[in-house]
Coordinates of C-alpha atoms and ligand atoms in Angstrom, one line a residue:
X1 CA 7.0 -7.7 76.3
X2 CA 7.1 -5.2 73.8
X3 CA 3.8 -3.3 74.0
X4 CA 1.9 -3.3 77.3
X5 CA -0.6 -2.0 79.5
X6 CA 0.3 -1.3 83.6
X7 CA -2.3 1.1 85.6
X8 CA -4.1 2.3 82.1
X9 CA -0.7 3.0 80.7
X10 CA 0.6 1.8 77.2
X11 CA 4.1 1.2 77.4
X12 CA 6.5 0.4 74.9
X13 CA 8.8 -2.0 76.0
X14 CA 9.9 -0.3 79.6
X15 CA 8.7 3.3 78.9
X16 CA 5.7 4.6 79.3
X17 CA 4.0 6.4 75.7
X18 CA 2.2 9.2 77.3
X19 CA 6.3 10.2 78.8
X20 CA 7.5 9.8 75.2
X21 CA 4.6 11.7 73.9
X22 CA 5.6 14.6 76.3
X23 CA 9.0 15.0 75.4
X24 CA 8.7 14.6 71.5
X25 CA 7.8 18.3 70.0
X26 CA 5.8 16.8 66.7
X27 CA 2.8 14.6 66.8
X28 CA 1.8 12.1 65.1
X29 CA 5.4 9.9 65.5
X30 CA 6.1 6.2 64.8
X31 CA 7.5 4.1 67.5
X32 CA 8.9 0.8 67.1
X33 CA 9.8 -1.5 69.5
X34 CA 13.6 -3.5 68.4
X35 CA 12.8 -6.6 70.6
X36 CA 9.7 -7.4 68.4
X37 CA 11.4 -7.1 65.2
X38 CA 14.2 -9.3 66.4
X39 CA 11.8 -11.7 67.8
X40 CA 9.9 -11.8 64.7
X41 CA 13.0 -12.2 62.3
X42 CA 14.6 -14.9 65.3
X43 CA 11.1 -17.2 64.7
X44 CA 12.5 -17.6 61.4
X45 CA 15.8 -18.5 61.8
X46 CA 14.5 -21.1 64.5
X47 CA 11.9 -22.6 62.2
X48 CA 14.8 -22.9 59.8
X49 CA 16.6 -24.5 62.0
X50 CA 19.1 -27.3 60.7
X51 CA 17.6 -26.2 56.7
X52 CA 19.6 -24.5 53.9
X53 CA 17.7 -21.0 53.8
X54 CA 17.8 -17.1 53.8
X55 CA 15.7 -15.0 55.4
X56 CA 15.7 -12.3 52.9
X57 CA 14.1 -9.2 54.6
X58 CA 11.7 -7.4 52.0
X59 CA 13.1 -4.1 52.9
X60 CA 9.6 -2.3 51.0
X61 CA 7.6 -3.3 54.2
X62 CA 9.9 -0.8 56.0
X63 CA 13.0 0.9 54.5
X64 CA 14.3 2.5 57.4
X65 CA 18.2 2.6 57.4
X66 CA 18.6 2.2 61.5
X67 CA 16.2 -0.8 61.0
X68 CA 17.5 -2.4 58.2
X69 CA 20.8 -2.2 59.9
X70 CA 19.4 -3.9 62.7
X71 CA 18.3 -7.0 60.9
X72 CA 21.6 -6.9 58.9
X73 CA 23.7 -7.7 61.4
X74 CA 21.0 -10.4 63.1
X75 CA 21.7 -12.2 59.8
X76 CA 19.2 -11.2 57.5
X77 CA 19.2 -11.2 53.7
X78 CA 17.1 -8.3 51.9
X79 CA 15.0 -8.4 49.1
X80 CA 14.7 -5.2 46.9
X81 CA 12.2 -4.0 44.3
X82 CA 14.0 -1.0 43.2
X83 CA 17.4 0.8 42.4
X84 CA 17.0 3.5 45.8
X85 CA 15.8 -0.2 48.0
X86 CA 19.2 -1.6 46.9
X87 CA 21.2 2.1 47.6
X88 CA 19.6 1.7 51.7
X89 CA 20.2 -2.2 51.5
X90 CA 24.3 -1.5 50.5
X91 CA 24.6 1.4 53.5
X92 CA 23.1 -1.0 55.5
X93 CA 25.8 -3.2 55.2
X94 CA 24.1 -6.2 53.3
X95 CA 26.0 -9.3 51.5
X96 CA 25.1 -8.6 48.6
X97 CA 25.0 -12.6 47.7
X98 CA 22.1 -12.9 49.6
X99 CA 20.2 -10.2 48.1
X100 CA 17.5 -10.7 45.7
X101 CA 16.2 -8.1 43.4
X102 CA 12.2 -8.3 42.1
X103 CA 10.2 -6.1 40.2
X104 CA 7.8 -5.7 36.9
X105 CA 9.6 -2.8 35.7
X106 CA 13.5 -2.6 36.7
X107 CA 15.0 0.3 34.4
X108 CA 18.4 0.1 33.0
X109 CA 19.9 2.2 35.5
X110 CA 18.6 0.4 38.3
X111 CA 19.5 -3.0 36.5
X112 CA 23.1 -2.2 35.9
X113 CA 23.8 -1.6 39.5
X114 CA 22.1 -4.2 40.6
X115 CA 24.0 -6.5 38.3
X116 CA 27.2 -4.6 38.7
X117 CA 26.5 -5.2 42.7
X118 CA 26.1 -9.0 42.0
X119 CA 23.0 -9.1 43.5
X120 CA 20.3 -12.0 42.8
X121 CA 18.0 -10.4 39.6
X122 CA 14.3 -12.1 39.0
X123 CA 13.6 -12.2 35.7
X124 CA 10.1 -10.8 35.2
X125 CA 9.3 -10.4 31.7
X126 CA 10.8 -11.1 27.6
X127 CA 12.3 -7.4 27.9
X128 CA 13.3 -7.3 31.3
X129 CA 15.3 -10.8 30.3
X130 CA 16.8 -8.7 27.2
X131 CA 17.6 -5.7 30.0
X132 CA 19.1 -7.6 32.3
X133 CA 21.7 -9.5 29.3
X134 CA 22.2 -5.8 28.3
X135 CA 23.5 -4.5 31.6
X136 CA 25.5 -7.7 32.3
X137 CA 27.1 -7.0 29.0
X138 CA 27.6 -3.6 29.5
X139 CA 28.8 -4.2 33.1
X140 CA 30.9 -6.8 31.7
X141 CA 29.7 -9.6 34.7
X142 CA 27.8 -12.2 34.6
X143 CA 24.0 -11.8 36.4
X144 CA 22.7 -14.1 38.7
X145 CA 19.5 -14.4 37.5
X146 CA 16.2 -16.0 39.0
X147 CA 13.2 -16.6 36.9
X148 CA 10.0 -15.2 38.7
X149 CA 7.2 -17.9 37.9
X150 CA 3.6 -17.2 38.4
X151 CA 2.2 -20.3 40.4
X152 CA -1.5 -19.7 40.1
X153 CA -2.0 -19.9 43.2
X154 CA -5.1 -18.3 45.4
X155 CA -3.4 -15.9 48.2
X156 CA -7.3 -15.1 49.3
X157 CA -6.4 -11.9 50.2
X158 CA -7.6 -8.2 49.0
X159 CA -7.1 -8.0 45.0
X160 CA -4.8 -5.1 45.4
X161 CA -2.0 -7.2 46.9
X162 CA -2.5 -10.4 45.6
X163 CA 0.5 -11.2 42.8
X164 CA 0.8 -14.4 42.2
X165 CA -2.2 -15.1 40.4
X166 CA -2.8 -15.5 36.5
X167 CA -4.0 -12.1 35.9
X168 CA -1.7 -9.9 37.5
X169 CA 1.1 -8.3 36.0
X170 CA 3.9 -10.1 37.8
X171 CA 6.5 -13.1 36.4
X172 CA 6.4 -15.1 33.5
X173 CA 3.3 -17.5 31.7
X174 CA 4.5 -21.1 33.0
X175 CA 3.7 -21.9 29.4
X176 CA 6.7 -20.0 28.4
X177 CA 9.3 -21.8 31.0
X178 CA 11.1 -23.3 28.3
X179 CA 11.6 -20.4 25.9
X180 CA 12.8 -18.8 28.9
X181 CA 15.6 -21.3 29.6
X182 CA 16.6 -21.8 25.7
X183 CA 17.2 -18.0 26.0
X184 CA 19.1 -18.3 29.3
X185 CA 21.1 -21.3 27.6
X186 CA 21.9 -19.2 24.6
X187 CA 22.8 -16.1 26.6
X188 CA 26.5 -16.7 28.7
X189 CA 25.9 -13.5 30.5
X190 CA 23.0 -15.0 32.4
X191 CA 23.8 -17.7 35.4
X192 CA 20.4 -19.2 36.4
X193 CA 20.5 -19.6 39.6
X194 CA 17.0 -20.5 41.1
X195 CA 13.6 -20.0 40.7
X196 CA 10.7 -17.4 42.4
X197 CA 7.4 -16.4 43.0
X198 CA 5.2 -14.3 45.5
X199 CA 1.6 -15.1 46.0
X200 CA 0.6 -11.9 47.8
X201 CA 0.3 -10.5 51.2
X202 CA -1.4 -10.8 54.5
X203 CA -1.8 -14.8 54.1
X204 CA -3.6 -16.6 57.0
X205 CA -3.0 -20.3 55.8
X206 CA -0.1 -22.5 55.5
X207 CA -1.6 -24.2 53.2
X208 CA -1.9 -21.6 50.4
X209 CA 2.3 -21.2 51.1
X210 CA 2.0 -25.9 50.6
X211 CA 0.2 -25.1 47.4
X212 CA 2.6 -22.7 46.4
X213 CA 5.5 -24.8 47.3
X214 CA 4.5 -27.9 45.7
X215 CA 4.0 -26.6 42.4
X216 CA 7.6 -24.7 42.8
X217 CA 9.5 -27.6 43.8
X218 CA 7.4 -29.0 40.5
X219 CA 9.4 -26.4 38.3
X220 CA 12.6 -26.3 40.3
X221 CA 13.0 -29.8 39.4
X222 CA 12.2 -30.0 35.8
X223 CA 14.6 -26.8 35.4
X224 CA 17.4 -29.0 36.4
X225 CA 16.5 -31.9 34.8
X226 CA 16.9 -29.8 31.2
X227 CA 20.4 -29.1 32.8
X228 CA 20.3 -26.0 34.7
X229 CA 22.0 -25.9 38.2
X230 CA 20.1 -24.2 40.2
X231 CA 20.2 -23.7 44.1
X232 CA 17.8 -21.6 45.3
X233 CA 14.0 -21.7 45.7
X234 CA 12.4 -18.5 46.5
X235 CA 8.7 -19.0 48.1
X236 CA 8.1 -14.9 48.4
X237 CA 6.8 -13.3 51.7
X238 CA 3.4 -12.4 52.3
X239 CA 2.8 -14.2 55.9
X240 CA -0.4 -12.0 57.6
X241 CA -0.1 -10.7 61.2
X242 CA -3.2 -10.6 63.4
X243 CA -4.7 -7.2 62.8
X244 CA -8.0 -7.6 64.2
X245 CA -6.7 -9.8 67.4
X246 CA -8.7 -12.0 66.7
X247 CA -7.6 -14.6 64.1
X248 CA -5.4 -17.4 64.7
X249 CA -2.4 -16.8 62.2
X250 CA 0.3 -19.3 61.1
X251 CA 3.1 -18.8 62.9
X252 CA 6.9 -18.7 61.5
X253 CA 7.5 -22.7 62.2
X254 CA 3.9 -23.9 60.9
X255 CA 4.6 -21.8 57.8
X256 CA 7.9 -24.0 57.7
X257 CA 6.9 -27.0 59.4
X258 CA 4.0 -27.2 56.3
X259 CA 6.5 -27.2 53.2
X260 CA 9.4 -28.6 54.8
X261 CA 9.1 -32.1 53.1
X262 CA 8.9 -30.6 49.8
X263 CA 12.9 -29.3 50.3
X264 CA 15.7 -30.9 48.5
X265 CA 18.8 -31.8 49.8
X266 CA 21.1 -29.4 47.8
X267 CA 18.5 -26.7 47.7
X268 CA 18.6 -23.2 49.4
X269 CA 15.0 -22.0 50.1
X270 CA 14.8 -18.3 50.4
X271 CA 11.7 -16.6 52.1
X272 CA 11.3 -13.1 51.6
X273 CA 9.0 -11.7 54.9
X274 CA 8.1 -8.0 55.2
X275 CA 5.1 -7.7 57.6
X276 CA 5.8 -10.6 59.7
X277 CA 9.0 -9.2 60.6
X278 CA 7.9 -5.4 61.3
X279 CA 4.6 -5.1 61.2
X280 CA 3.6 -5.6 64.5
X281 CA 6.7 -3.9 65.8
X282 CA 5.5 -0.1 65.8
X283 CA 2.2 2.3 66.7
X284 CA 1.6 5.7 65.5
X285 CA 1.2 7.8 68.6
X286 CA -1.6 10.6 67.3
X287 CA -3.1 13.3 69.7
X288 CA -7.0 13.7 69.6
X289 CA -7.5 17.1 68.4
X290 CA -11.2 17.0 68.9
X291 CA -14.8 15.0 69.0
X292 CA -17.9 15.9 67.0
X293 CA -20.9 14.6 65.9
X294 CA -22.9 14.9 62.3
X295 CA -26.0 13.2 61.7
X296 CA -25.8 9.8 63.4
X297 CA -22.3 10.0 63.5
X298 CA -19.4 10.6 66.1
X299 CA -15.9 11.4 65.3
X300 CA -12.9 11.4 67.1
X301 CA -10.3 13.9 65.0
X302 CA -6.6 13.0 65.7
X303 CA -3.8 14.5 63.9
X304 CA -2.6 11.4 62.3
X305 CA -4.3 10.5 59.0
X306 CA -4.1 9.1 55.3
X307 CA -1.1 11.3 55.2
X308 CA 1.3 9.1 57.7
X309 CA -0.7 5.7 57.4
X310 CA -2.9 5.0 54.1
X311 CA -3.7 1.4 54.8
X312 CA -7.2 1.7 55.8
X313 CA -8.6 4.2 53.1
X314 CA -6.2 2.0 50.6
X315 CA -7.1 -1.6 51.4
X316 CA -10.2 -1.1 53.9
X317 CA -7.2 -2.6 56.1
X318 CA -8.1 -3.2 59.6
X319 CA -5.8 -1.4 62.4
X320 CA -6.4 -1.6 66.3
X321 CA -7.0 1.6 67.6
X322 CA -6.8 2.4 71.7
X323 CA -5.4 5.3 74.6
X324 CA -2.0 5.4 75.6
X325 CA -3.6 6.6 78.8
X326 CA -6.8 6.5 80.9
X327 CA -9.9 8.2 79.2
X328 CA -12.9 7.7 81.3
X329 CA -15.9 9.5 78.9
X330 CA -19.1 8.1 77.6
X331 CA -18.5 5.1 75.4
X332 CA -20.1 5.6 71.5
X333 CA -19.1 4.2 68.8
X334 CA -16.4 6.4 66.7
X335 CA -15.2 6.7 63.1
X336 CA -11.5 8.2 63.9
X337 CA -10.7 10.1 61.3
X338 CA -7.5 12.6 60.2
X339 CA -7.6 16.4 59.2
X340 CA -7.2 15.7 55.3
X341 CA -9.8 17.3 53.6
X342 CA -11.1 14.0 52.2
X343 CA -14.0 11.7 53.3
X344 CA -11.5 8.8 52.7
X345 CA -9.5 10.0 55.3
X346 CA -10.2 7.6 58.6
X347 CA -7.6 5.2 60.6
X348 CA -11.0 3.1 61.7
X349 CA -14.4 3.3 61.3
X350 CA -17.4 2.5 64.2
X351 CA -15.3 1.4 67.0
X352 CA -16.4 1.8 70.3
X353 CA -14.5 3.4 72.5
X354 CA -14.9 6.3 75.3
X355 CA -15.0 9.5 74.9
X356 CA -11.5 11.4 74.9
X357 CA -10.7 14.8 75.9
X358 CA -8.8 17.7 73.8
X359 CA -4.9 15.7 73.5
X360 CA -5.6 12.5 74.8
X361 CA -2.9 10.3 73.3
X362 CA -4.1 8.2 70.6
X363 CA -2.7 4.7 68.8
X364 CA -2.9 3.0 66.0
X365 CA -1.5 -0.5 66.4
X366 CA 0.9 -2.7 64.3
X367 CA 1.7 0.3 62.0
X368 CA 5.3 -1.2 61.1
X369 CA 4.8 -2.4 57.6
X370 CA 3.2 -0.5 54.4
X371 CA 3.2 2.3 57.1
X372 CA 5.5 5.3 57.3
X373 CA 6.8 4.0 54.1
X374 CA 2.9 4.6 52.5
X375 CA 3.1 8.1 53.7
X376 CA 3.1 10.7 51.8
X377 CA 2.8 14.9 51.9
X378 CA -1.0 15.3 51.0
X379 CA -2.0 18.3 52.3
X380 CA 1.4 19.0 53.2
X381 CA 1.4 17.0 56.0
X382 CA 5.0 16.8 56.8
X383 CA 6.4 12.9 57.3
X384 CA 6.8 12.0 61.1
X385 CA 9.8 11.1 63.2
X386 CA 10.3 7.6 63.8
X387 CA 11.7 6.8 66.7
X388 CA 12.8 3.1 68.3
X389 CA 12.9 2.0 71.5
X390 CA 16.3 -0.5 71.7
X391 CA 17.1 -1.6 75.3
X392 CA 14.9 1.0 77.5
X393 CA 16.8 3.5 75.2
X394 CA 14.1 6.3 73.2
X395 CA 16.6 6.6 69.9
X396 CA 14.9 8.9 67.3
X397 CA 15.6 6.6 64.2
X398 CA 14.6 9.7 61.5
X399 CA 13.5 12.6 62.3
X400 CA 10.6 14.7 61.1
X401 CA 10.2 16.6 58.3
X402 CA 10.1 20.3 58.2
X403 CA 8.4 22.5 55.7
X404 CA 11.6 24.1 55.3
X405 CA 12.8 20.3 53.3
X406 CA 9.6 21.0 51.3
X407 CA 10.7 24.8 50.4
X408 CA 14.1 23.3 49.5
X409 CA 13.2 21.5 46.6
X410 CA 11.8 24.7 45.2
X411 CA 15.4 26.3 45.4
X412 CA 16.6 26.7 42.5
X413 CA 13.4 26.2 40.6
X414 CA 11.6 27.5 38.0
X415 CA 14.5 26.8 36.0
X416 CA 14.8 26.5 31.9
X417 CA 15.1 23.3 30.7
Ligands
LLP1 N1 8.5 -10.4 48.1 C1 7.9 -9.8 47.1 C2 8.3 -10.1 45.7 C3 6.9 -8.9 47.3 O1 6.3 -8.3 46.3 C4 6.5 -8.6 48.7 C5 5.4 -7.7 49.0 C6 7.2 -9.2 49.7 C7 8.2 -10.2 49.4 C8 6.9 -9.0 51.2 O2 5.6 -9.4 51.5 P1 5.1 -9.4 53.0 O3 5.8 -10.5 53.8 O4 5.4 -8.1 53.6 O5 3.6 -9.7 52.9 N2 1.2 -2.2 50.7 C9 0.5 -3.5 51.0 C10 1.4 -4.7 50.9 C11 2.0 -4.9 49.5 C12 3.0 -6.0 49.5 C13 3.6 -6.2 48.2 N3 4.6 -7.2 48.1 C14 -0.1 -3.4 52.4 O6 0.0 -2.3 53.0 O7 -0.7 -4.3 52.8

């Protein structure tokens, strides 16, 4: 089990928090348990069982290098959305054939290497087509290229990360398909070589992922029957985890189990997870600073805050909040909020839990996805340690920033330009 209680204890797979918390110097930390991420990325390659596929990790959920290394060598592909995500992805190690780039905006730089690296490139847009035939001919190679197609489809999710709808700015009009392949036809620098789209993220039904799928397979079949030999189909990520513990989600093989008869013989899907690989996999380990009350409401003050997790002032997102340890004071109900001088600046708001005292050890559940990566220096709040916790070992996987890295990029500045 990867996170636990035993005698009012959280532990994180054999080790007890409140022991980590009292040997780490810095508070707030990450701490992600490996057996979860492999389990997570392992009930994919089951539910792929005996099926042509990639499980292409979206390394944006989490970009850290230890991790990504991690799910590397368990087989995973990764999928990119910019020129620094493809940088971690090649130290990690990754076959570059089974890495897919994405993105609304790719730059030249970033395209060149990606198509100097022979990466999978989605074609987004006219001019990131015209881009992408640029930097193939100024590479001199020929890009695999993927066209991103906007399937229309309902994610039912919060606006800000749907993407596959008609209204957002991702992938081409399906209007335009076949102007897009009499360019690709005219253009011998580009080798189409499948087809993509992403609905959004934190989907809780398979059959928005059918929906999806059907109309794919629709457009991966008329693309070769205008004589195009393409292999792979790439249905996205965007598989929700149970935040509130309390919704049944689809698991890995039901996700699977509900498109499976729309696959082809000769066709390679590719799935593209971020959150249901890591997201559950890691807490944010906070300290209570302090409780106080203003007008009819009680606050719990931690030293976590916006700073090292954003998600619930972003998205209203939904995080479990509990003790790593016994508290045993009056129960109220709690908005539990960070030190940034902001009133958007709370982890969870009107949950009931006791009373703490001054350092209690406070977490924030499933904090592996959209989490240290969303973090930021507001207030300068310096970025956390992450640390990982692979076979009862504590391995600090990056370590906290100082204000002495801040200061540093002042150096040599203010410089004439
Ligand atoms: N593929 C593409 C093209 C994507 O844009 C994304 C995520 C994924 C795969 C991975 O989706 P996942 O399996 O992780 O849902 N910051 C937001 C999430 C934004 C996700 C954007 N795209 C959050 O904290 O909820």
């Amino acid at each position: 089990m990867s996170f636990y209680f035993q005698d009012g204890f959280l532990y994180c797979e054999d080790i007890k928090v409140k022991d980590i918390q009292d040997r780490i110097p810095n508070s707030p930390f990450y701490l992600y348990s490996l057996d979860r991420i492999l389990e997570n990325y392992r009930a994919y390659e089951s539910a792929l069982e005996g099926v042509s596929a990639i499980v292409s990790y979206a390394l944006k959920a989490n970009t850290n290098l230890t991790i990504a290394r991690h799910l590397r060598e368990a087989g995973a592909g990764a999928t990119l959305v910019s020129g620094n995500e493809l940088k971690v992805a090649l130290a990690a190690g990754f076959d570059n054939k089974i890495i897919t780039y994405n993105g609304n905006g790719k730059t030249m730089s970033e395209l060149s290497l990606a198509v100097l690296h022979d990466v999978m490139v989605n074609i987004d847009s006219e001019f990131d087509l015209e881009h992408i035939k640029k930097a193939a001919q100024e590479t001199g190679k020929t890009a695999r290229v993927t066209l991103r197609i906007n399937p229309a489809v309902d994610p039912e999710v919060h606006p800000y990360i749907a993407t596959g709808l008609k209204n957002t700015k991702f992938g081409i009009m399906n209007e335009r398909l076949d102007w897009y392949l009499e360019k690709i036809r005219q253009s011998p620098e580009l080798n189409l070589v499948g087809v993509h789209c992403h609905l959004g993220s934190t989907i809780k039904k398979v059959k928005i992922f059918r929906d999806a799928m059907e109309i794919m397979t629709g457009f991966f079949k008329e693309i070769r029957e205008k004589g195009f030999d393409v292999q792979y189909l790439n249905l996205g990520g965007g598989l929700g985890i149970d935040y509130e513990r309390r919704e049944k989600m689809p698991t890995q093989s039901e996700l699977i189990d509900s498109i499976r008869d729309c696959l082809l013989d000769d066709m390679t899907l590719i799935v593209e997870p971020g959150r249901s690989i890591v997201g559950d996999a890691a807490i944010l380990v906070c300290k209570v600073t302090g409780v106080k009350s203003n007008g009819n409401k009680n606050f719990i003050v931690i030293d976590g805050s916006m700073a090292e997790l954003i998600r619930p002032s972003l998205y209203d997102a939904y995080h479990e909040i509990g003790y790593i340890e016994p508290v045993n004071g009056e129960e109220k109900v709690f908005d539990i909020v960070g030190p940034i001088c902001e009133s958007a600046d709370f982890l969870g708001l009107d949950r009931n839990l006791p009373t703490p005292h001054e350092r209690a050890g406070l977490v924030v559940y499933d904090a592996g996805a959209y989490s240290f990566i969303m973090s930021s220096n507001y207030n300068l709040k310096m970025k956390p340690a992450e640390y990982l916790v692979n076979d009862k070992q504590l391995i600090r996987i990056r370590r906290a920033e100082t204000i002495d890295d801040y200061m540093r990029l002042f150096e040599n500045d203010p410089v004439a330009i």
